[in-house]
Short mmCIF file of C-alpha atoms in Angstrom, two decimals:
data_model
loop_
_atom_site.label_atom_id
_atom_site.label_comp_id
_atom_site.label_asym_id
_atom_site.label_seq_id
_atom_site.Cartn_x
_atom_site.Cartn_y
_atom_site.Cartn_z
CA MET A 14 -0.35 -0.17 -0.49
CA LYS A 15 1.21 3.21 -0.76
CA VAL A 16 0.28 6.99 0.56
CA SER A 17 -1.55 9.48 -1.41
CA VAL A 18 -3.39 12.83 -0.31
CA THR A 19 -5.77 15.15 -1.54
CA VAL A 20 -5.85 18.24 -4.25
CA ASN A 21 -8.02 20.79 -5.64
CA THR A 22 -5.54 21.87 -8.38
CA THR A 23 -3.79 21.58 -10.47
CA ASP A 24 -1.19 25.24 -9.44
CA LEU A 25 0.72 23.31 -7.39
CA THR A 26 4.30 25.20 -5.96
CA ASP A 27 7.66 23.82 -5.53
CA LEU A 28 7.47 24.29 -1.95
CA ASP A 29 3.71 21.42 -1.93
CA LEU A 30 5.68 19.09 -4.00
CA LYS A 31 8.56 19.04 -1.80
CA GLN A 32 6.79 19.03 1.49
CA MET A 33 4.76 16.07 0.10
CA VAL A 34 8.19 13.67 -0.79
CA GLN A 35 10.20 15.10 2.51
CA LEU A 36 7.00 13.53 4.66
CA GLY A 37 6.97 9.72 1.91
CA ILE A 38 4.06 10.58 0.19
CA ASP A 39 4.16 8.40 -2.51
CA CYS A 40 1.15 9.72 -4.94
CA VAL A 41 -1.75 12.17 -5.70
CA ASP A 42 -5.10 12.71 -6.08
CA PHE A 43 -7.11 14.72 -7.83
CA GLY A 44 -10.60 15.59 -5.95
CA MET A 45 -11.61 18.84 -8.65
CA GLY A 46 -12.80 17.80 -12.00
CA HIS A 47 -12.18 21.32 -12.89
CA SER A 48 -7.97 21.46 -11.98
CA PHE A 49 -7.40 20.54 -15.39
CA LYS A 50 -6.87 22.71 -18.63
CA ASP A 51 -9.33 23.17 -20.87
CA VAL A 52 -12.03 22.11 -18.80
CA LYS A 53 -13.59 24.71 -18.33
CA GLU A 54 -13.18 25.65 -22.09
CA GLN A 55 -13.71 22.82 -24.20
CA GLY A 56 -15.70 20.53 -21.35
CA TYR A 57 -12.82 18.17 -20.63
CA PRO A 58 -8.43 18.08 -20.01
CA ASP A 59 -5.94 18.52 -22.36
CA LEU A 60 -3.10 15.35 -22.40
CA ASP A 61 -0.05 17.31 -23.67
CA SER A 62 -0.97 20.20 -20.46
CA LEU A 63 -2.33 16.67 -18.70
CA LEU A 64 0.83 14.81 -20.07
CA GLN A 65 3.49 18.18 -18.65
CA LEU A 66 1.96 17.40 -14.81
CA LYS A 67 2.36 14.34 -15.46
CA LYS A 68 6.40 15.06 -15.78
CA ARG A 69 6.94 17.00 -13.57
CA LEU A 70 4.79 14.79 -10.75
CA TRP A 71 7.65 12.06 -11.93
CA SER A 72 10.15 14.69 -11.40
CA TRP A 73 9.91 14.71 -7.27
CA GLY A 74 9.44 11.06 -7.09
CA LEU A 75 5.25 11.58 -6.71
CA GLU A 76 2.51 10.20 -9.12
CA ILE A 77 -0.85 10.80 -10.52
CA ASN A 78 -2.85 7.99 -8.40
CA ARG A 79 -6.60 9.19 -8.90
CA VAL A 80 -8.41 12.21 -11.15
CA THR A 81 -11.92 13.41 -11.60
CA LEU A 82 -13.83 13.85 -14.31
CA PRO A 83 -15.69 16.96 -15.07
CA ASP A 84 -18.84 16.58 -13.39
CA ILE A 85 -22.78 15.35 -14.38
CA THR A 86 -24.61 18.57 -12.37
CA GLU A 87 -28.42 19.10 -12.24
CA ASP A 88 -29.50 19.37 -15.76
CA PHE A 89 -28.22 15.74 -16.59
CA MET A 90 -29.82 14.80 -13.47
CA LYS A 91 -33.30 16.21 -14.46
CA ASP A 92 -32.54 15.32 -18.20
CA LEU A 93 -32.72 19.79 -19.04
CA PRO A 94 -32.11 19.48 -23.10
CA GLY A 95 -28.57 20.04 -24.29
CA SER A 96 -27.52 18.89 -20.45
CA GLU A 97 -26.13 15.39 -22.88
CA ILE A 98 -22.75 17.31 -23.17
CA GLN A 99 -22.06 16.16 -20.15
CA ILE A 100 -22.27 12.93 -20.54
CA GLU A 101 -19.62 13.10 -23.80
CA ASN A 102 -17.18 15.89 -21.50
CA SER A 103 -15.87 12.95 -19.29
CA VAL A 104 -16.39 10.22 -22.04
CA ASN A 105 -13.33 11.94 -24.16
CA ALA A 106 -12.69 13.27 -20.33
CA VAL A 107 -11.21 9.35 -19.30
CA LYS A 108 -10.42 8.88 -22.73
CA VAL A 109 -7.67 11.25 -22.50
CA PHE A 110 -7.08 9.81 -18.98
CA GLY A 111 -5.98 6.40 -20.36
CA GLU A 112 -4.56 7.93 -22.57
CA ALA A 113 -1.26 9.72 -19.92
CA GLY A 114 -1.87 6.01 -18.66
CA ILE A 115 -3.77 7.02 -15.25
CA LYS A 116 -5.45 4.72 -13.89
CA ILE A 117 -8.83 4.97 -11.65
CA VAL A 118 -10.81 8.36 -12.29
CA ARG A 119 -14.24 9.05 -10.69
CA GLN A 120 -17.16 11.06 -11.27
CA ARG A 121 -19.26 12.69 -9.71
CA PHE A 122 -23.40 13.30 -9.81
CA LYS A 123 -25.49 15.76 -8.85
CA GLY A 124 -27.93 14.44 -6.32
CA ASP A 125 -26.23 12.07 -4.98
CA VAL A 126 -26.04 13.71 -0.97
CA PHE A 127 -29.49 15.25 0.46
CA PRO A 128 -28.88 18.41 2.03
CA GLY A 129 -31.18 19.93 5.29
CA ARG A 130 -30.68 17.32 6.67
CA SER A 131 -28.04 17.45 9.22
CA GLN A 132 -26.64 20.10 10.88
CA SER A 133 -22.57 21.13 10.26
CA TYR A 134 -20.60 22.79 13.54
CA LYS A 135 -17.23 23.53 14.40
CA SER A 136 -16.27 20.30 16.37
CA ILE A 137 -13.69 21.27 19.35
CA GLN A 138 -11.39 18.43 20.32
CA ARG A 139 -7.58 17.62 21.57
CA GLY A 140 -5.89 20.47 22.10
CA GLY A 141 -8.63 23.25 19.79
CA ALA A 142 -8.05 20.82 17.36
CA VAL A 143 -11.08 21.93 14.70
CA GLY A 144 -13.05 19.41 12.35
CA ARG A 145 -16.23 18.93 11.07
CA GLY A 146 -19.60 17.87 13.22
CA GLU A 147 -22.92 16.93 11.38
CA SER A 148 -26.68 16.53 13.91
CA LEU A 149 -29.49 15.25 13.31
CA GLY A 150 -30.97 16.77 15.83
CA LEU A 151 -29.53 20.34 15.71
CA LEU A 152 -31.34 21.02 12.48
CA LYS A 153 -35.41 21.70 13.62
CA GLU A 154 -36.63 21.90 9.74
CA LYS A 155 -35.19 19.37 7.46
CA SER A 156 -35.77 19.99 4.49
CA ASP A 157 -38.03 16.91 2.27
CA THR A 158 -36.11 14.35 0.77
CA PRO A 159 -37.45 12.68 -2.35
CA THR A 160 -40.28 10.46 -3.47
CA MET A 161 -39.15 7.07 -4.24
CA GLU A 162 -40.16 8.23 -7.65
CA GLU A 163 -38.18 10.74 -7.85
CA LEU A 164 -35.19 9.08 -5.99
CA GLU A 165 -36.05 6.39 -9.39
CA VAL A 166 -35.61 9.04 -12.25
CA TRP A 167 -31.92 9.28 -10.69
CA TRP A 168 -30.96 6.61 -11.04
CA SER A 169 -31.73 6.18 -14.66
CA GLN A 170 -30.48 9.14 -16.10
CA PHE A 171 -26.89 8.46 -13.42
CA GLN A 172 -27.44 5.36 -15.17
CA LYS A 173 -27.37 6.76 -18.45
CA ALA A 174 -24.00 8.45 -17.34
CA TYR A 175 -22.64 5.99 -16.16
CA ARG A 176 -23.21 3.46 -18.38
CA PRO A 177 -20.48 4.95 -21.52
CA ILE A 178 -18.38 5.95 -19.16
CA VAL A 179 -18.22 2.81 -17.58
CA LEU A 180 -17.39 1.59 -20.38
CA THR A 181 -14.97 3.87 -21.97
CA GLY A 182 -12.92 3.10 -19.45
CA LEU A 183 -12.29 -0.73 -20.26
CA GLU A 184 -11.13 0.37 -23.35
CA ASN A 185 -9.15 2.31 -21.79
CA ASP A 186 -7.47 0.29 -19.75
CA VAL A 187 -9.01 2.43 -16.46
CA LYS A 188 -10.44 2.24 -13.45
CA VAL A 189 -14.81 3.63 -12.40
CA ALA A 190 -15.24 4.58 -8.85
CA MET A 191 -17.56 5.94 -7.43
CA HIS A 192 -17.74 7.52 -4.09
CA PRO A 193 -19.82 7.17 -1.42
CA SER A 194 -23.16 9.36 -0.57
CA ASP A 195 -21.11 12.33 2.29
CA THR A 196 -23.22 13.29 4.62
CA PRO A 197 -24.65 9.08 4.60
CA HIS A 198 -29.07 10.69 5.37
CA PRO A 199 -30.15 7.45 4.96
CA ASP A 200 -31.95 6.31 1.26
CA SER A 201 -28.56 8.99 -0.25
CA PRO A 202 -28.28 6.84 -3.36
CA PHE A 203 -24.92 6.06 -2.36
CA GLY A 204 -25.52 4.27 0.70
CA GLY A 205 -24.59 1.04 1.80
CA ILE A 206 -27.73 -0.20 -0.72
CA GLY A 207 -26.70 2.35 -3.45
CA LEU A 208 -23.80 1.35 -3.44
CA ASN A 209 -24.22 -2.64 -4.03
CA ARG A 210 -26.96 -2.08 -6.19
CA ILE A 211 -23.74 -0.17 -8.84
CA LEU A 212 -22.26 -3.14 -8.74
CA ASP A 213 -24.73 -5.56 -9.78
CA ASP A 214 -25.99 -2.79 -12.38
CA PHE A 215 -22.80 -2.45 -13.85
CA PRO A 216 -20.60 -5.75 -13.19
CA GLN A 217 -17.73 -5.05 -14.77
CA LYS A 218 -14.88 -5.26 -13.24
CA ASN A 219 -13.40 -1.77 -13.87
CA VAL A 220 -16.11 -0.68 -11.66
CA GLY A 221 -15.46 0.30 -7.78
CA PHE A 222 -14.71 2.87 -5.23
CA VAL A 223 -13.35 5.14 -3.45
CA TYR A 224 -13.93 3.39 -0.30
CA CYS A 225 -14.30 6.33 3.04
CA ILE A 226 -14.34 5.09 5.47
CA GLY A 227 -15.05 7.97 7.92
CA THR A 228 -18.09 8.52 5.43
CA ARG A 229 -19.13 4.73 6.35
CA ALA A 230 -18.47 4.37 9.82
CA GLU A 231 -21.05 7.72 10.15
CA ALA A 232 -23.52 4.71 8.24
CA GLY A 233 -22.68 3.22 10.83
CA GLY A 234 -19.59 2.57 13.36
CA SER A 235 -16.19 0.08 12.49
CA SER A 236 -18.57 -2.94 12.19
CA LEU A 237 -20.39 -2.04 9.22
CA VAL A 238 -16.12 -0.71 8.14
CA ILE A 239 -15.02 -3.90 8.40
CA ASP A 240 -18.51 -5.34 7.36
CA GLU A 241 -17.94 -3.29 4.08
CA ILE A 242 -13.61 -4.08 3.78
CA ASN A 243 -14.68 -7.47 3.46
CA HIS A 244 -17.82 -7.92 1.25
CA PHE A 245 -16.04 -5.06 -1.75
CA GLY A 246 -12.21 -5.55 -0.36
CA ARG A 247 -12.80 -9.09 -1.52
CA LYS A 248 -14.26 -8.64 -4.67
CA GLY A 249 -11.52 -6.49 -5.59
CA ARG A 250 -13.93 -3.60 -5.61
CA ILE A 251 -11.97 -1.01 -3.81
CA PHE A 252 -9.75 1.35 -5.67
CA LEU A 253 -8.53 4.08 -3.16
CA VAL A 254 -9.15 4.90 -0.02
CA HIS A 255 -9.99 8.07 2.03
CA PHE A 256 -8.36 6.54 5.56
CA ARG A 257 -9.92 8.95 7.98
CA ASN A 258 -11.77 8.37 11.76
CA VAL A 259 -14.19 10.27 13.50
CA ARG A 260 -15.98 9.94 16.46
CA GLY A 261 -19.64 8.58 16.63
CA SER A 262 -22.44 7.85 13.47
CA LEU A 263 -26.13 9.37 12.36
CA PRO A 264 -27.16 5.77 13.91
CA THR A 265 -25.97 5.77 17.14
CA ALA A 266 -25.69 8.86 17.85
CA GLY A 267 -27.47 10.96 15.72
CA ALA A 268 -23.81 13.04 15.13
CA PHE A 269 -20.49 12.55 14.58
CA GLU A 270 -17.69 13.99 14.91
CA GLU A 271 -14.51 14.60 12.41
CA ALA A 272 -11.18 12.93 14.57
CA MET A 273 -7.71 12.34 14.66
CA LEU A 274 -6.44 9.14 13.42
CA ASP A 275 -5.60 7.79 16.66
CA ASP A 276 -8.81 9.67 18.55
CA GLY A 277 -11.96 8.18 17.09
CA ASP A 278 -14.43 5.34 17.85
CA LEU A 279 -12.02 3.35 15.09
CA ASN A 280 -8.87 1.49 15.66
CA MET A 281 -7.30 3.01 12.62
CA PHE A 282 -4.83 -0.74 12.43
CA LYS A 283 -7.52 -2.80 13.24
CA ILE A 284 -9.01 -1.47 9.74
CA LEU A 285 -4.98 -1.88 8.34
CA LEU A 286 -4.79 -5.76 8.46
CA GLU A 287 -8.95 -5.81 7.27
CA LEU A 288 -7.74 -4.07 3.67
CA ASP A 289 -4.66 -6.18 4.50
CA LYS A 290 -6.34 -9.74 3.85
CA VAL A 291 -9.31 -8.78 1.61
CA GLY A 292 -5.19 -7.75 -1.12
CA TYR A 293 -5.66 -4.26 -0.98
CA GLN A 294 -2.69 -1.87 -2.85
CA GLY A 295 -4.01 0.31 -3.56
CA CYS A 296 -3.77 4.03 -1.46
CA LEU A 297 -4.81 5.64 1.37
CA ASN A 298 -5.30 8.72 1.59
CA PRO A 299 -5.16 10.29 4.61
CA ASP A 300 -9.00 12.42 3.96
CA HIS A 301 -11.12 15.46 6.41
CA VAL A 302 -8.10 16.21 8.16
CA LEU A 303 -8.47 18.43 10.82
CA THR A 304 -7.10 21.66 11.54
CA PHE A 305 -3.87 22.69 13.96
CA ALA A 306 -3.22 24.96 15.13
CA GLY A 307 -1.60 27.93 12.67
CA ASP A 308 -2.39 25.93 9.82
CA THR A 309 -4.24 27.05 6.86
CA PRO A 310 -6.84 24.81 5.81
CA ASP A 311 -8.56 24.73 2.13
CA LEU A 312 -12.20 23.96 3.33
CA ASN A 313 -15.07 23.71 1.21
CA GLU A 314 -19.09 24.51 1.56
CA ASN A 315 -19.89 21.49 1.17
CA TRP A 316 -18.60 20.11 4.01
CA ALA A 317 -18.78 23.28 6.56
CA TYR A 318 -14.73 22.97 9.10
CA SER A 319 -13.33 19.88 6.85
CA ASN A 320 -10.06 20.52 5.86
CA ILE A 321 -10.32 18.47 2.52
CA GLY A 322 -6.99 18.96 -0.30
CA TRP A 323 -3.90 19.81 0.58
CA LYS A 324 -1.34 22.60 1.52
CA HIS A 325 2.57 22.96 2.29
CA SER A 326 2.89 23.10 5.99
CA SER A 327 -0.05 21.99 7.40
CA LEU A 328 0.05 20.31 10.65
CA GLY A 329 -2.76 18.19 10.55
CA PHE A 330 -1.82 16.72 6.98
CA ALA A 331 2.01 15.94 7.78
CA TYR A 332 -0.15 14.27 11.49
CA SER A 333 -1.69 12.26 9.46
CA VAL A 334 0.40 11.42 6.91
CA GLY A 335 3.21 10.52 9.44
CA TYR A 336 0.33 7.98 11.91
CA ILE A 337 -0.21 6.38 8.32
CA LYS A 338 3.43 5.42 7.40
CA ALA A 339 3.72 4.77 11.01
CA LEU A 340 0.97 1.70 10.85
CA LEU A 341 2.04 1.27 6.97
CA ASN A 342 5.74 -0.09 9.03
CA ALA A 343 4.39 -2.19 11.93
CA LEU A 344 1.66 -3.79 9.65
CA VAL A 345 5.27 -5.55 7.80
CA GLU A 346 6.56 -6.15 11.89
CA PHE A 347 3.53 -7.73 12.89
CA LYS A 348 2.59 -9.49 8.72
CA GLY A 349 6.22 -10.78 9.02
CA ARG A 350 6.86 -9.55 5.47
CA PRO A 351 6.30 -5.93 2.91
CA TYR A 352 2.51 -4.64 2.75
#
């Protein structure tokens, strides 16, 4: 297994890359589809610019692990006229990434989460570190969830878009990975049932998941995570792991808080052993790290108080990467062989 970090821009400085190498980071994951050159202009990335970026990362000993396709927006999910171009853009992006030798892509779909169902709040943890919390009880007036009929229309549009993306990925040796719905409110399309439905609808071996330990722990705690790693991992459907810890879950506490790797409900070494058991060999990404004193976090309005993307001189990322590296070294001693 290797260590990756998420970035939300291709404008990485030499200081960014130098500190990544110093920390022992192996790979870079690009979290936004619009980060790449020419996406805003032509709808999909420019191959030459992508190859230059890949070559620059190589010069520092880093690889591109996972990228993100251009977004599928609400217009397409509501089947509005002219929105079909979004499928074409994603398909073209898969071809470009495949030609560049990048093996994992993620597609975002508008409507896979239900906003307004829980209240975000600033979680203050050990020593004043800041993370994200969400509570079902604190939000007194909740937004409506879609009806069964509306969700079936949404799923039909998802299938319509995903099929050509998956088949293009097959032709170009590219894996297509879906991230679970975050926040994992009940009946969200990519909850536990929805993740299985993806595999039922798309049995191709290049279909799998960016398996987010934190998101799935928010839906059911450590036992759910271990069960799902066993279930999806033995099928070879886990392509990338977001390696993070949480306190509480929506079903058990009506709330959760993102936590430091050593300070949440999950035993992260136990999780690592389960990943090893099912033969997982991909990257571990310290997603949604806490903000330490002195950090300048990369925040996203969709996940208030979550530190999403890598920034140099981040103590939160340095702590998380170091913790993961230590777990991987401990795994060698525990198993008696390299990970």
